[in-house]
Amino acid sequence: MEDEIKKLLLTMHDLTAGAETCMSNLQTALIYNSSNTLKDCFAKVEEVKRLEPELSKRLSELSKSNPKLKPYESVPMHILKIYENIEKLSIEVEKKIKDNILFSDKAMTEVTFLLQRLIDILRPTADIILAKNAIVRRYVEESRAGIVRRAIEYATLHEERLIEGLCLQVASSIYLNMLDAIKSIAWHAKEITVNLVEWSLPRAV
């Protein structure tokens, strides 16, 4: 049983770490206006969709006899949600490239910055699955809050540019959809770290 538990934790760790790679692929696709790297993201999404039901089921079964596994029960679902939002990002980037829709330099800088911030929190999120750490939890929480603040700020500035006629409606839709997906990914990463560390902290009697 211990070997199976280790295998389950390693699988969740590797899937979460894989999301970091997808962020890099999305950055590359945006910067070079090429969808070549997106196929790996779509393939990874399908892999997670296939693995999540069995991961969730097995963790639920094992946690009945091993309460320490209880906080891990929600992790596969959060990983799935991260990848569903990666899929949304990939679809939007693919549409931008296919239809030759241009972003302003400012919009490109904003999106690539936020993708980089996601890269910065997905690695520690993966690591916390194997080694719970309150310091890492705080880092992910604070980073997520920073991503949300920036995304809201960028959306507001973008709306102003749209009103001034500085960008097209079709580009605006893609841009705002990407911001929403980025915020969702950050939220689910935060939930993984908070839930795992919360359960490991000493509780008052």
Short mmCIF file of C-alpha atoms in Angstrom, two decimals:
data_model
loop_
_atom_site.label_atom_id
_atom_site.label_comp_id
_atom_site.label_asym_id
_atom_site.label_seq_id
_atom_site.Cartn_x
_atom_site.Cartn_y
_atom_site.Cartn_z
CA MET A 1 0.00 0.00 0.00
CA GLU A 2 2.82 2.42 0.81
CA ASP A 3 4.24 1.92 -2.66
CA GLU A 4 0.86 2.67 -4.20
CA ILE A 5 0.52 5.85 -2.13
CA LYS A 6 3.98 7.02 -3.21
CA LYS A 7 3.06 6.33 -6.82
CA LEU A 8 -0.17 8.32 -6.51
CA LEU A 9 1.64 11.29 -4.95
CA LEU A 10 4.35 11.20 -7.59
CA THR A 11 1.73 11.09 -10.35
CA MET A 12 -0.02 14.18 -8.93
CA HIS A 13 3.34 15.93 -8.53
CA ASP A 14 4.35 15.18 -12.12
CA LEU A 15 1.00 16.29 -13.53
CA THR A 16 1.19 19.58 -11.64
CA ALA A 17 4.79 20.11 -12.73
CA GLY A 18 3.64 19.40 -16.30
CA ALA A 19 1.32 22.41 -16.07
CA GLU A 20 4.43 24.55 -15.65
CA THR A 21 5.75 23.21 -18.96
CA CYS A 22 2.42 24.05 -20.60
CA MET A 23 2.75 27.66 -19.43
CA SER A 24 6.16 27.84 -21.11
CA ASN A 25 4.69 26.36 -24.28
CA LEU A 26 1.91 28.94 -24.24
CA GLN A 27 4.44 31.73 -23.81
CA THR A 28 6.43 30.41 -26.76
CA ALA A 29 3.32 30.17 -28.92
CA LEU A 30 2.39 33.76 -28.12
CA ILE A 31 5.84 35.25 -28.55
CA TYR A 32 6.63 33.47 -31.83
CA ASN A 33 3.04 33.47 -33.12
CA SER A 34 3.25 29.72 -33.77
CA SER A 35 0.88 27.00 -32.58
CA ASN A 36 3.50 24.21 -32.83
CA THR A 37 4.04 24.01 -29.06
CA LEU A 38 0.31 23.96 -28.30
CA LYS A 39 -0.16 20.35 -29.38
CA ASP A 40 1.80 19.22 -26.32
CA CYS A 41 -0.56 21.23 -24.10
CA PHE A 42 -3.65 19.68 -25.67
CA ALA A 43 -2.13 16.20 -25.31
CA LYS A 44 -1.37 16.82 -21.63
CA VAL A 45 -4.91 18.04 -21.04
CA GLU A 46 -6.30 14.80 -22.46
CA GLU A 47 -3.93 12.76 -20.29
CA VAL A 48 -5.14 14.53 -17.13
CA LYS A 49 -8.79 14.09 -18.12
CA ARG A 50 -8.11 10.38 -18.49
CA LEU A 51 -6.20 9.98 -15.21
CA GLU A 52 -8.22 12.20 -12.86
CA PRO A 53 -11.25 9.91 -12.25
CA GLU A 54 -9.12 6.94 -11.19
CA LEU A 55 -6.80 9.11 -9.08
CA SER A 56 -9.75 10.63 -7.23
CA LYS A 57 -11.43 7.27 -6.75
CA ARG A 58 -8.33 5.53 -5.43
CA LEU A 59 -7.40 8.35 -3.04
CA SER A 60 -10.94 8.34 -1.67
CA GLU A 61 -10.73 4.59 -1.08
CA LEU A 62 -7.30 4.70 0.55
CA SER A 63 -8.14 7.65 2.80
CA LYS A 64 -10.79 5.57 4.58
CA SER A 65 -8.07 3.52 6.20
CA ASN A 66 -5.41 6.23 6.12
CA PRO A 67 -6.77 9.61 7.33
CA LYS A 68 -3.49 11.34 6.41
CA LEU A 69 -4.53 10.99 2.77
CA LYS A 70 -7.78 12.90 3.31
CA PRO A 71 -6.41 16.31 2.22
CA TYR A 72 -5.14 14.78 -1.02
CA GLU A 73 -8.63 13.74 -2.14
CA SER A 74 -9.33 17.13 -3.71
CA VAL A 75 -5.93 17.47 -5.40
CA PRO A 76 -6.78 15.55 -8.63
CA MET A 77 -9.87 17.73 -9.12
CA HIS A 78 -7.83 20.91 -8.72
CA ILE A 79 -5.20 19.56 -11.12
CA LEU A 80 -7.97 18.81 -13.63
CA LYS A 81 -9.34 22.35 -13.28
CA ILE A 82 -5.85 23.76 -13.84
CA TYR A 83 -5.60 21.77 -17.07
CA GLU A 84 -9.12 22.68 -18.18
CA ASN A 85 -8.05 26.30 -17.95
CA ILE A 86 -4.82 25.50 -19.76
CA GLU A 87 -7.05 24.09 -22.50
CA LYS A 88 -9.02 27.36 -22.56
CA LEU A 89 -5.79 29.34 -22.83
CA SER A 90 -4.53 27.08 -25.61
CA ILE A 91 -7.77 27.46 -27.57
CA GLU A 92 -7.63 31.25 -27.28
CA VAL A 93 -3.97 31.40 -28.31
CA GLU A 94 -4.62 29.03 -31.20
CA LYS A 95 -7.51 31.22 -32.37
CA LYS A 96 -5.34 34.33 -32.13
CA ILE A 97 -2.64 32.71 -34.26
CA LYS A 98 -4.97 31.04 -36.78
CA ASP A 99 -7.03 34.18 -37.39
CA ASN A 100 -3.95 36.43 -37.32
CA ILE A 101 -5.40 38.57 -34.53
CA LEU A 102 -2.92 41.11 -33.25
CA PHE A 103 -2.36 42.12 -29.63
CA SER A 104 -0.79 45.45 -28.77
CA ASP A 105 2.74 45.33 -27.36
CA LYS A 106 1.26 46.23 -24.00
CA ALA A 107 -1.27 43.39 -24.05
CA MET A 108 1.46 40.92 -25.08
CA THR A 109 3.71 42.09 -22.26
CA GLU A 110 0.88 41.78 -19.74
CA VAL A 111 -0.16 38.27 -20.74
CA THR A 112 3.38 36.90 -20.96
CA PHE A 113 4.13 38.43 -17.56
CA LEU A 114 1.13 36.70 -15.98
CA LEU A 115 2.03 33.38 -17.63
CA GLN A 116 5.51 33.72 -16.13
CA ARG A 117 4.00 34.34 -12.70
CA LEU A 118 1.99 31.11 -13.11
CA ILE A 119 5.22 29.27 -13.94
CA ASP A 120 6.67 30.67 -10.73
CA ILE A 121 3.91 29.18 -8.55
CA LEU A 122 3.21 25.88 -10.31
CA ARG A 123 6.61 24.37 -9.46
CA PRO A 124 6.26 24.97 -5.69
CA THR A 125 2.65 23.81 -5.92
CA ALA A 126 3.88 20.52 -7.38
CA ASP A 127 6.61 20.23 -4.75
CA ILE A 128 4.20 20.75 -1.86
CA ILE A 129 2.37 17.57 -2.87
CA LEU A 130 5.49 15.64 -1.82
CA ALA A 131 6.71 17.89 1.00
CA LYS A 132 4.27 20.17 2.83
CA ASN A 133 5.83 23.51 3.69
CA ALA A 134 4.11 26.51 5.29
CA ILE A 135 6.60 28.95 3.76
CA VAL A 136 5.85 27.64 0.27
CA ARG A 137 2.14 27.88 1.02
CA ARG A 138 2.49 31.58 1.91
CA TYR A 139 4.52 32.19 -1.24
CA VAL A 140 1.85 30.60 -3.44
CA GLU A 141 -0.96 32.45 -1.61
CA GLU A 142 0.75 35.82 -1.95
CA SER A 143 1.74 35.15 -5.56
CA ARG A 144 -1.83 34.19 -6.42
CA ALA A 145 -3.10 37.40 -4.84
CA GLY A 146 -0.56 39.35 -6.89
CA ILE A 147 -1.65 37.65 -10.10
CA VAL A 148 -5.30 38.49 -9.41
CA ARG A 149 -4.47 42.14 -8.63
CA ARG A 150 -2.46 42.48 -11.81
CA ALA A 151 -5.11 40.73 -13.93
CA ILE A 152 -7.84 43.03 -12.61
CA GLU A 153 -5.63 46.06 -13.21
CA TYR A 154 -4.80 44.90 -16.73
CA ALA A 155 -8.48 44.23 -17.51
CA THR A 156 -9.41 47.74 -16.36
CA LEU A 157 -6.69 49.36 -18.46
CA HIS A 158 -7.70 47.19 -21.40
CA GLU A 159 -11.33 48.30 -21.15
CA GLU A 160 -10.10 51.88 -21.33
CA ARG A 161 -8.08 51.09 -24.46
CA LEU A 162 -11.13 49.40 -25.96
CA ILE A 163 -13.34 52.43 -25.29
CA GLU A 164 -10.71 54.67 -26.87
CA GLY A 165 -10.77 52.46 -29.97
CA LEU A 166 -7.18 51.34 -29.56
CA CYS A 167 -7.96 47.63 -29.93
CA LEU A 168 -10.42 45.40 -31.78
CA GLN A 169 -13.37 43.69 -30.08
CA VAL A 170 -12.23 40.24 -31.26
CA ALA A 171 -8.78 40.77 -29.72
CA SER A 172 -10.41 42.07 -26.56
CA SER A 173 -12.49 38.92 -26.15
CA ILE A 174 -9.43 36.66 -26.46
CA TYR A 175 -7.41 38.82 -24.10
CA LEU A 176 -10.06 38.93 -21.36
CA ASN A 177 -10.78 35.19 -21.66
CA MET A 178 -7.07 34.56 -21.15
CA LEU A 179 -7.01 36.74 -18.03
CA ASP A 180 -9.94 34.78 -16.57
CA ALA A 181 -8.23 31.44 -17.24
CA ILE A 182 -4.98 32.70 -15.70
CA LYS A 183 -6.81 33.77 -12.53
CA SER A 184 -8.53 30.38 -12.31
CA ILE A 185 -5.25 28.47 -12.62
CA ALA A 186 -3.72 30.57 -9.86
CA TRP A 187 -6.76 29.94 -7.62
CA HIS A 188 -6.62 26.16 -8.00
CA ALA A 189 -2.86 26.13 -7.37
CA LYS A 190 -3.49 28.10 -4.20
CA GLU A 191 -6.21 25.69 -3.10
CA ILE A 192 -3.85 22.72 -3.44
CA THR A 193 -1.18 24.33 -1.26
CA VAL A 194 -3.57 25.71 1.35
CA ASN A 195 -5.50 22.47 1.79
CA LEU A 196 -2.43 20.26 2.07
CA VAL A 197 -0.55 22.48 4.52
CA GLU A 198 -3.67 23.30 6.57
CA TRP A 199 -4.22 19.62 7.35
CA SER A 200 -0.60 19.13 8.39
CA LEU A 201 -0.54 21.99 10.92
CA PRO A 202 -0.93 21.19 14.64
CA ARG A 203 -4.47 21.75 15.82
CA ALA A 204 -5.45 23.37 19.09
CA VAL A 205 -7.08 21.08 21.63
#
